[in-house]
XYZ file of C-alpha atoms in Angstrom:
578
model
C -26.801 6.123 50.676
C -25.992 3.476 47.265
C -23.967 4.831 44.181
C -24.749 3.442 40.973
C -22.952 4.424 37.018
C -24.730 5.748 34.939
C -23.597 6.998 31.183
C -24.301 10.635 30.508
C -24.557 10.071 26.207
C -24.904 14.567 26.648
C -21.553 14.671 27.594
C -20.097 11.548 26.416
C -18.735 10.703 29.602
C -19.053 8.069 32.840
C -20.505 10.314 35.756
C -21.185 8.945 39.272
C -24.758 9.896 39.748
C -26.440 9.707 42.943
C -29.263 7.606 43.754
C -31.885 8.960 47.055
C -34.120 6.534 46.254
C -36.030 3.885 43.640
C -38.418 7.075 42.042
C -35.422 8.923 42.053
C -33.447 6.073 39.880
C -36.305 5.215 37.832
C -36.305 9.403 36.841
C -31.960 9.415 36.709
C -32.282 6.688 34.429
C -35.839 8.016 31.773
C -33.836 11.471 31.556
C -30.303 9.729 30.837
C -31.687 7.626 28.674
C -33.657 11.010 26.653
C -30.686 12.759 26.711
C -29.129 9.920 24.836
C -31.445 9.705 22.592
C -31.279 13.165 21.510
C -27.543 13.290 21.987
C -27.921 10.780 18.713
C -30.487 12.148 17.046
C -28.342 15.439 17.095
C -26.020 13.390 15.414
C -27.276 12.054 13.447
C -29.360 15.446 11.629
C -26.082 16.571 12.049
C -24.506 14.369 9.990
C -27.652 14.623 7.024
C -27.384 18.589 7.064
C -23.601 18.485 6.528
C -24.079 15.765 3.804
C -25.835 17.569 2.041
C -22.855 19.430 0.862
C -20.104 19.233 -1.136
C -18.717 15.424 -0.281
C -15.668 13.342 -1.571
C -13.196 15.374 -0.665
C -10.893 14.008 2.840
C -7.605 14.282 3.755
C -5.510 16.066 7.033
C -3.854 19.369 7.476
C -0.601 20.157 5.428
C 2.658 19.289 7.037
C 4.541 22.321 7.966
C 8.207 21.981 8.495
C 9.409 22.097 12.173
C 12.128 25.226 13.717
C 14.000 22.648 15.052
C 13.983 18.593 15.340
C 12.977 17.470 18.436
C 15.963 14.049 19.096
C 14.424 14.084 22.525
C 11.446 12.328 21.297
C 11.374 8.985 20.042
C 9.957 8.239 16.196
C 9.265 5.192 14.712
C 8.667 5.274 11.163
C 7.612 2.817 8.837
C 9.656 2.069 5.640
C 7.802 -0.327 2.898
C 10.318 -1.437 0.168
C 10.911 -3.602 -2.515
C 14.009 -5.854 -3.045
C 13.537 -8.310 -5.951
C 13.904 -11.254 -4.123
C 17.466 -10.320 -4.134
C 18.934 -11.028 -0.771
C 22.165 -8.482 -1.236
C 19.022 -5.817 -1.760
C 17.639 -6.735 1.832
C 20.945 -6.608 3.300
C 21.771 -3.096 2.150
C 18.237 -1.925 3.537
C 19.540 -3.214 7.010
C 22.796 -1.895 7.162
C 21.110 1.657 5.789
C 18.731 1.820 8.942
C 21.354 0.301 11.115
C 23.493 3.170 10.310
C 20.758 5.804 10.400
C 19.677 5.061 13.705
C 23.601 5.107 15.151
C 23.057 8.522 14.061
C 19.650 9.439 14.951
C 18.611 7.055 18.287
C 15.528 8.196 19.030
C 14.333 6.835 15.489
C 13.536 3.842 14.967
C 12.705 2.237 11.400
C 10.730 -0.499 10.691
C 10.922 -2.174 7.179
C 8.356 -4.208 5.731
C 9.657 -5.912 2.005
C 7.508 -6.695 -0.821
C 8.300 -8.650 -4.219
C 5.926 -6.507 -6.306
C 5.584 -2.962 -6.771
C 1.679 -3.372 -7.035
C 1.258 -4.979 -4.127
C 2.729 -2.111 -2.368
C 0.483 0.129 -4.669
C -2.496 -2.351 -3.575
C -1.600 -1.669 -0.004
C -0.977 2.223 0.152
C -4.722 2.440 -1.555
C -6.475 0.140 1.493
C -4.505 1.712 4.339
C -4.908 5.115 2.698
C -8.947 4.823 3.678
C -7.966 3.916 6.731
C -5.555 5.864 7.867
C -2.542 3.645 8.380
C -0.469 4.242 5.306
C 3.195 3.869 6.066
C 5.846 6.981 6.567
C 7.891 5.974 3.934
C 7.379 4.061 0.482
C 9.166 2.807 -2.598
C 6.771 3.318 -5.292
C 6.491 4.620 -8.824
C 5.205 8.333 -9.747
C 2.484 6.948 -11.296
C 1.084 5.230 -7.927
C 1.736 8.652 -6.245
C -0.966 10.222 -8.470
C -3.806 7.929 -6.972
C -2.410 8.172 -4.147
C -3.237 11.663 -3.912
C -6.624 11.223 -4.161
C -6.603 12.284 -0.719
C -5.994 15.847 0.634
C -2.606 16.376 1.954
C -1.803 12.530 1.742
C 1.873 12.576 0.329
C 4.106 15.384 1.383
C 5.469 17.838 -1.109
C 9.139 18.039 -0.783
C 10.251 21.451 -2.528
C 10.081 23.364 0.645
C 12.066 20.676 2.037
C 14.627 20.075 -0.109
C 15.218 23.985 0.414
C 15.115 24.006 3.884
C 18.347 25.475 5.228
C 18.834 23.210 8.444
C 17.416 20.106 6.758
C 17.068 20.504 3.288
C 19.403 18.381 0.638
C 22.816 19.594 2.069
C 21.674 21.342 5.247
C 23.651 22.376 8.007
C 21.683 20.178 10.450
C 21.835 16.925 8.699
C 24.277 14.448 10.416
C 25.494 12.380 7.367
C 26.657 13.819 3.902
C 23.968 14.350 2.224
C 23.651 15.670 -1.389
C 22.654 19.039 -2.641
C 19.703 19.312 -4.974
C 21.326 20.288 -8.054
C 23.979 16.859 -7.484
C 20.729 14.741 -8.211
C 20.696 13.832 -12.202
C 18.181 16.619 -13.145
C 16.432 14.351 -15.362
C 15.949 11.947 -12.612
C 14.516 14.324 -10.385
C 11.971 16.128 -13.017
C 10.386 12.783 -13.544
C 9.020 13.251 -9.743
C 7.779 16.619 -10.817
C 3.295 16.506 -11.029
C 0.900 18.491 -10.138
C 3.507 21.324 -9.385
C 5.038 19.843 -6.595
C 7.669 17.037 -6.130
C 5.997 14.023 -4.872
C 8.971 12.413 -4.528
C 12.578 11.923 -4.741
C 14.419 9.672 -6.739
C 16.052 6.230 -5.541
C 17.558 4.092 -8.301
C 17.073 4.670 -12.102
C 16.303 1.867 -14.634
C 15.707 1.337 -18.042
C 14.903 -1.731 -20.674
C 17.200 -3.574 -22.803
C 17.053 -6.266 -25.397
C 19.665 -9.554 -23.652
C 20.634 -11.279 -26.971
C 21.910 -15.178 -27.572
C 24.461 -13.314 -30.131
C 25.909 -16.786 -30.875
C 22.200 -17.995 -31.942
C 21.664 -15.213 -34.082
C 25.455 -15.959 -36.184
C 23.779 -19.722 -36.513
C 20.864 -18.122 -38.171
C 23.385 -16.874 -40.375
C 22.047 -13.357 -39.794
C 25.130 -10.200 -37.603
C 23.940 -8.241 -35.062
C 23.641 -3.906 -36.343
C 24.996 -1.488 -34.462
C 21.632 -0.666 -33.253
C 18.436 -2.747 -32.898
C 15.511 -2.475 -35.353
C 12.220 -3.896 -34.842
C 12.535 -5.353 -37.915
C 15.936 -7.465 -37.370
C 14.331 -9.274 -34.527
C 11.034 -10.283 -35.813
C 13.093 -11.017 -39.504
C 15.478 -13.367 -36.916
C 12.110 -14.504 -34.620
C 10.692 -15.719 -37.344
C 13.864 -17.323 -39.293
C 14.456 -19.299 -36.096
C 10.768 -21.126 -36.132
C 12.483 -23.497 -38.833
C 11.870 -27.166 -37.326
C 13.075 -30.483 -38.654
C 10.723 -33.343 -39.525
C 10.645 -34.811 -35.335
C 9.329 -31.282 -34.511
C 12.813 -29.875 -32.856
C 14.116 -26.419 -34.001
C 16.964 -26.383 -36.390
C 18.061 -23.268 -34.635
C 18.738 -25.113 -30.539
C 17.423 -28.386 -31.359
C 14.542 -28.398 -28.556
C 11.551 -28.829 -29.174
C 10.942 -25.938 -27.765
C 11.441 -22.274 -28.867
C 9.817 -18.867 -28.313
C 12.496 -16.614 -30.442
C 11.192 -12.905 -28.820
C 10.078 -12.213 -25.203
C 8.873 -9.066 -23.698
C 8.499 -8.914 -20.388
C 6.477 -5.531 -19.590
C 3.952 -5.366 -22.548
C 2.603 -2.268 -21.132
C 6.415 -0.836 -21.495
C 6.694 -2.510 -25.313
C 3.000 -0.333 -26.403
C 4.503 3.358 -24.957
C 7.851 2.996 -26.256
C 6.567 2.157 -29.620
C 3.988 4.692 -29.639
C 6.693 7.022 -28.513
C 9.601 6.306 -31.470
C 6.475 6.755 -33.783
C 5.537 10.306 -32.436
C 1.780 9.012 -31.823
C -0.415 9.833 -28.990
C -0.565 8.059 -25.640
C -1.735 10.865 -23.028
C -1.147 14.433 -22.567
C 0.560 15.985 -19.345
C -3.069 16.835 -18.219
C -4.810 13.618 -18.398
C -6.240 13.366 -21.545
C -6.224 9.526 -22.822
C -4.966 9.155 -26.897
C -3.986 5.207 -26.650
C -7.064 4.179 -28.756
C -6.070 5.327 -33.124
C -5.164 3.963 -36.002
C -1.342 3.854 -35.165
C -2.138 1.254 -31.943
C -4.310 -0.691 -34.282
C -1.605 -1.274 -36.672
C 1.248 -2.371 -34.159
C -1.325 -4.758 -32.936
C -2.019 -6.222 -35.716
C 1.871 -6.329 -36.596
C 2.355 -8.338 -32.819
C -0.380 -10.484 -33.990
C 1.088 -11.748 -37.557
C 4.629 -12.390 -35.395
C 2.599 -13.813 -32.956
C 0.937 -15.985 -35.640
C 3.962 -17.109 -36.152
C 4.945 -18.172 -33.448
C 7.960 -15.830 -32.875
C 7.157 -13.489 -30.129
C 5.212 -14.167 -26.633
C 5.192 -12.149 -23.185
C 5.912 -12.757 -19.767
C 2.616 -13.172 -18.747
C 1.377 -15.972 -20.761
C 5.398 -17.939 -21.081
C 7.182 -16.784 -17.658
C 10.150 -14.927 -17.285
C 12.889 -14.614 -20.477
C 15.653 -14.908 -18.871
C 14.684 -18.551 -18.072
C 13.879 -18.977 -21.684
C 17.201 -17.193 -22.543
C 19.629 -19.142 -20.088
C 17.817 -22.535 -21.783
C 18.853 -21.557 -25.111
C 15.167 -21.507 -25.952
C 14.578 -17.840 -26.707
C 16.806 -15.416 -28.716
C 15.853 -11.708 -28.135
C 14.484 -11.125 -24.430
C 13.618 -7.599 -23.332
C 13.697 -6.914 -19.527
C 14.413 -4.061 -17.278
C 18.488 -3.358 -16.984
C 17.626 -3.729 -13.278
C 16.979 -8.007 -14.468
C 20.809 -8.217 -15.383
C 21.886 -10.765 -12.911
C 19.281 -13.306 -14.091
C 20.813 -12.706 -17.675
C 22.867 -15.793 -19.491
C 24.727 -18.540 -18.893
C 27.008 -17.077 -16.354
C 24.215 -15.313 -14.375
C 24.277 -15.125 -11.007
C 20.907 -15.988 -10.040
C 18.907 -18.180 -11.967
C 15.295 -20.085 -11.768
C 16.224 -23.158 -14.060
C 18.313 -25.756 -12.894
C 22.189 -25.986 -14.009
C 21.594 -28.853 -16.212
C 18.889 -26.758 -18.415
C 21.739 -23.849 -19.027
C 22.932 -23.798 -22.496
C 26.388 -21.937 -23.229
C 25.946 -19.100 -25.643
C 27.238 -15.227 -26.040
C 24.976 -12.828 -24.392
C 24.696 -9.089 -26.231
C 23.454 -6.621 -24.400
C 21.869 -3.185 -26.705
C 19.297 -1.044 -26.457
C 15.615 -1.796 -27.246
C 14.990 -2.416 -30.715
C 13.667 1.185 -32.869
C 11.999 2.227 -35.371
C 14.208 5.281 -36.171
C 17.863 4.306 -35.377
C 18.647 8.025 -35.318
C 16.108 8.943 -32.818
C 16.438 6.584 -29.948
C 13.419 6.259 -27.461
C 13.803 4.420 -24.398
C 11.843 4.766 -21.393
C 13.171 5.670 -17.931
C 12.289 4.166 -15.003
C 12.514 2.295 -11.833
C 11.721 2.928 -7.911
C 11.214 6.292 -6.300
C 10.652 7.047 -2.446
C 7.712 8.995 -1.072
C 6.595 10.246 2.203
C 2.978 9.999 3.372
C 1.741 12.607 5.754
C 1.019 12.335 9.404
C -0.441 14.588 12.259
C 3.000 15.096 14.433
C 5.202 17.100 11.592
C 7.591 15.733 13.956
C 7.464 12.380 12.338
C 7.501 13.698 9.062
C 10.358 15.038 9.467
C 11.790 12.139 11.072
C 10.623 10.251 7.788
C 12.285 13.144 5.852
C 15.395 12.729 7.234
C 15.977 8.792 6.422
C 14.823 9.150 2.897
C 17.713 11.809 2.873
C 20.250 9.013 3.817
C 18.611 7.201 1.093
C 20.595 9.412 -1.650
C 23.881 9.239 0.019
C 26.755 7.408 -1.491
C 27.199 4.304 0.738
C 23.589 3.489 -0.154
C 23.234 4.880 -3.703
C 26.683 2.969 -4.540
C 25.591 -0.330 -3.138
C 22.177 -0.966 -4.139
C 23.054 0.261 -7.811
C 25.238 -2.549 -7.796
C 23.100 -5.418 -7.043
C 21.519 -5.066 -10.366
C 21.886 -3.234 -14.089
C 20.652 0.257 -11.244
C 22.331 3.486 -11.817
C 22.656 5.836 -8.706
C 20.732 8.924 -9.427
C 23.336 11.266 -8.089
C 25.789 13.130 -10.052
C 27.747 12.866 -6.509
C 27.768 8.658 -6.551
C 28.092 8.510 -10.342
C 31.391 10.533 -10.051
C 32.894 8.976 -6.936
C 35.872 6.887 -7.428
C 34.109 3.854 -5.561
C 31.856 3.872 -8.988
C 33.805 4.373 -11.215
C 36.087 1.606 -9.871
C 33.182 -0.912 -9.822
C 32.298 -0.130 -13.701
C 36.254 -0.445 -14.691
C 36.172 -3.949 -13.477
C 33.288 -5.471 -15.485
C 33.561 -9.045 -16.209
C 35.980 -9.726 -13.175
C 34.027 -12.158 -11.839
C 30.064 -13.528 -12.432
C 29.094 -12.167 -8.315
C 29.739 -8.241 -7.624
C 31.370 -7.723 -11.075
C 29.068 -9.374 -13.259
C 29.830 -8.313 -17.151
C 26.067 -8.878 -17.711
C 24.844 -6.576 -15.129
C 27.802 -3.312 -15.769
C 27.233 -3.363 -19.401
C 23.675 -2.725 -18.700
C 24.374 0.000 -16.364
C 26.702 1.464 -18.492
C 23.956 1.201 -21.478
C 21.626 3.570 -19.318
C 24.228 5.760 -18.676
C 24.886 6.059 -22.300
C 21.532 6.975 -23.211
C 20.174 9.030 -19.907
C 19.778 11.490 -22.795
C 17.770 9.575 -24.757
C 15.344 8.480 -22.316
C 11.607 9.562 -21.381
C 9.031 9.100 -19.485
C 5.066 9.134 -19.236
C 3.033 11.979 -17.915
C 1.626 11.349 -14.846
C -2.168 12.137 -13.674
C -4.900 10.201 -11.769
C -5.407 7.012 -13.737
C -1.881 7.188 -15.287
C -1.484 3.365 -13.742
C -4.492 2.532 -14.885
C -3.876 3.899 -18.441
C -0.208 1.685 -18.031
C -1.936 -1.339 -17.361
C -3.839 -0.777 -20.250
C -1.472 -0.206 -23.664
C -0.133 -3.287 -21.697
C -3.279 -5.334 -21.875
C -3.791 -4.167 -25.374
C -0.542 -6.338 -26.494
C -1.288 -9.326 -23.797
C -5.353 -10.179 -25.142
C -3.726 -9.902 -28.662
C -1.073 -12.341 -28.026
C -3.559 -14.963 -26.185
C -6.472 -14.166 -29.140
C -4.064 -15.269 -32.103
C -3.077 -18.434 -29.498
C -6.694 -19.489 -29.212
C -6.946 -19.072 -32.970
C -9.073 -15.475 -33.521
C -8.769 -13.300 -35.833
C -7.248 -9.756 -35.059
C -9.376 -7.475 -37.416
C -11.005 -4.293 -37.563
C -13.882 -5.521 -35.426
C -11.944 -7.430 -33.104
C -10.059 -4.084 -32.338
C -12.953 -2.038 -32.016
C -14.118 -4.789 -29.366
C -10.631 -5.018 -27.728
C -10.709 -1.086 -26.938
C -14.238 -0.956 -25.322
C -12.595 -4.379 -23.168
C -10.262 -2.672 -21.727
C -11.812 0.808 -21.603
C -14.087 -0.924 -18.705
C -11.781 -3.297 -17.414
C -9.696 -0.384 -16.260
C -12.424 2.330 -16.004
C -10.612 4.570 -18.279
C -14.203 5.986 -19.395
C -14.694 7.195 -15.663
C -11.345 8.586 -15.607
C -12.618 11.427 -18.459
C -13.490 14.848 -17.310
C -15.966 17.059 -19.144
C -13.069 18.652 -20.269
C -11.682 15.507 -22.099
C -9.210 15.251 -19.637
C -8.701 13.049 -16.390
C -10.659 13.993 -13.425
C -8.623 14.994 -10.687
C -8.132 12.622 -7.426
C -8.328 16.527 -5.783
C -11.975 17.466 -7.628
C -14.669 18.347 -5.469
C -17.839 15.616 -6.423
C -19.910 17.758 -5.939
C -23.464 18.408 -4.171
C -25.102 14.964 -2.940
C -27.944 13.916 -5.456
C -31.077 15.091 -4.030
C -32.289 11.769 -3.586
C -29.693 10.835 -0.870
C -30.435 14.277 0.576
C -33.826 13.188 0.997
C -33.578 10.325 2.450
C -30.690 11.264 5.107
C -33.002 13.839 5.960
C -36.715 11.267 6.195
C -33.847 9.300 8.962
C -33.062 12.680 10.961
C -36.522 13.989 10.867
C -37.245 9.839 11.695
C -34.984 10.080 14.340
C -36.332 13.783 15.253
C -39.921 12.364 16.010
C -39.278 8.860 17.546
C -37.088 11.335 20.475
C -40.282 13.823 20.750
C -43.092 10.544 21.446
C -40.598 9.101 23.988
C -39.824 12.790 25.590
C -43.806 12.901 26.060
C -44.705 9.769 27.152
C -42.200 10.444 30.029
C -43.216 13.867 30.908
C -46.778 11.955 31.012
C -45.632 9.889 33.516
C -43.525 12.170 35.539
C -46.961 14.001 35.828
C -48.604 11.392 36.851
C -46.213 10.250 39.756
C -46.354 13.825 40.927
C -49.979 13.862 41.156
C -49.904 9.984 43.156
C -47.161 11.600 45.342
C -49.564 13.818 48.021
C -51.951 10.761 48.268
C -48.855 8.462 49.426
C -46.969 10.719 52.184
C -50.883 10.682 53.719
C -51.074 7.003 53.808
C -47.364 7.466 55.566
C -48.737 9.693 58.320
């Protein structure tokens, strides 16, 4: 007897059907097709009715801490990190992974390195849609707020912090993990928003001003104890003097950009903070567009018009111009200190282009030197939720390992970072490192250690901006205001009230800030229910479902009619056979 494989769509499984004869086979095939079409129609109808309800929320089950970690099961966790194109940082990550895997042989860590936080952010957003996020990710709190648009995407950490067995300093952790109280409180609080801790700090930095002191004094100025915006602008404009051949008097070159700012978003944010002007509220209310912002942009435009100011996005890295004697004030992160100065261990320009000068590291310029304000920044680490809680626990054990002294101290020494734990900061090893400033131009490069010490001395003067869904876009918008203004001045445009009004509108549209605003004037939550579908969408879905049902009904009726005809002809055929 012949057998054939038939697909039973109503069960969704492949089954073997008996084929007693041609008629039986045809009937079985027809029935299978009818069931298949009915199955599809049912699915479509269910989907149509389901979609008429609430939409826009998606996610997985909340993470629950397992009773114990299953060391018999193998886990592979994916770690996305940034390394600043610094090979030493890569080596530290790789060593940390090897050492961790020796402690936990059942955990394998796969490292993927990026050179830009924005690329990490974009890739995470893309992978959330396909449920292929990494397990562990170096990121910023502003970015995490956007990751939270999916329900239970990022693991809240407070219960893990406090777990007696596997928490910070837990009894079952196989290494010397810091306790929660040993994490610098200001740094830890930066990772708290929306009622939860969604990250732990990994490294911290701030911005500082790297100054060519030699040129400042050549221009007849003396550096003050505390840098002010007025002083920077005055020196910068004085540096624009040229001889008859077009050479700048201060450096004898054809190129001089006295003041270059790396991150204009930080520039605007810190200026507003120093002016005690609005930027945003913790609830997500956007306060960026006001008269103080407009006046700051007018001032920047005036200094740009005189050639005294530019930005990284327009001109290139401040360090390149500083080291070539073509810049006097270069504002960048303390985490970029190894690129700054005549003796910098890392450089992007050829040796013959480097100019000898004395480098001084100072806090960023202030409007009020009695109440200095500077931003706190630096990478944090978050954990993405997965269906297997053991996998999440394995990720947490690795994240904790990044807070150990051996990782914290080693990584902080690669740049002007500072460790995020008192355990590391007060250790004999780290204190010895700080005390050897200037001993060499590699590990103990003076400018790098001075940049780190600057943050250590000013932690109490640092601040962070509120975190909410859309705060990353608002940050970008703050920088874009400056970037557009500087570009416009260089093109010969006039920065007046009409220009600023249009600029506000353009930047609002570019970063969709108007779409971030909820009905109460605050940023809409990423987890907010989008409500029922519009009635037109509901009607369309129901029409599609109804059309399928009518098609199936027609085919079913045609099939039944054919079956009756076959049954009527069967007795006649039997008589003929006799």
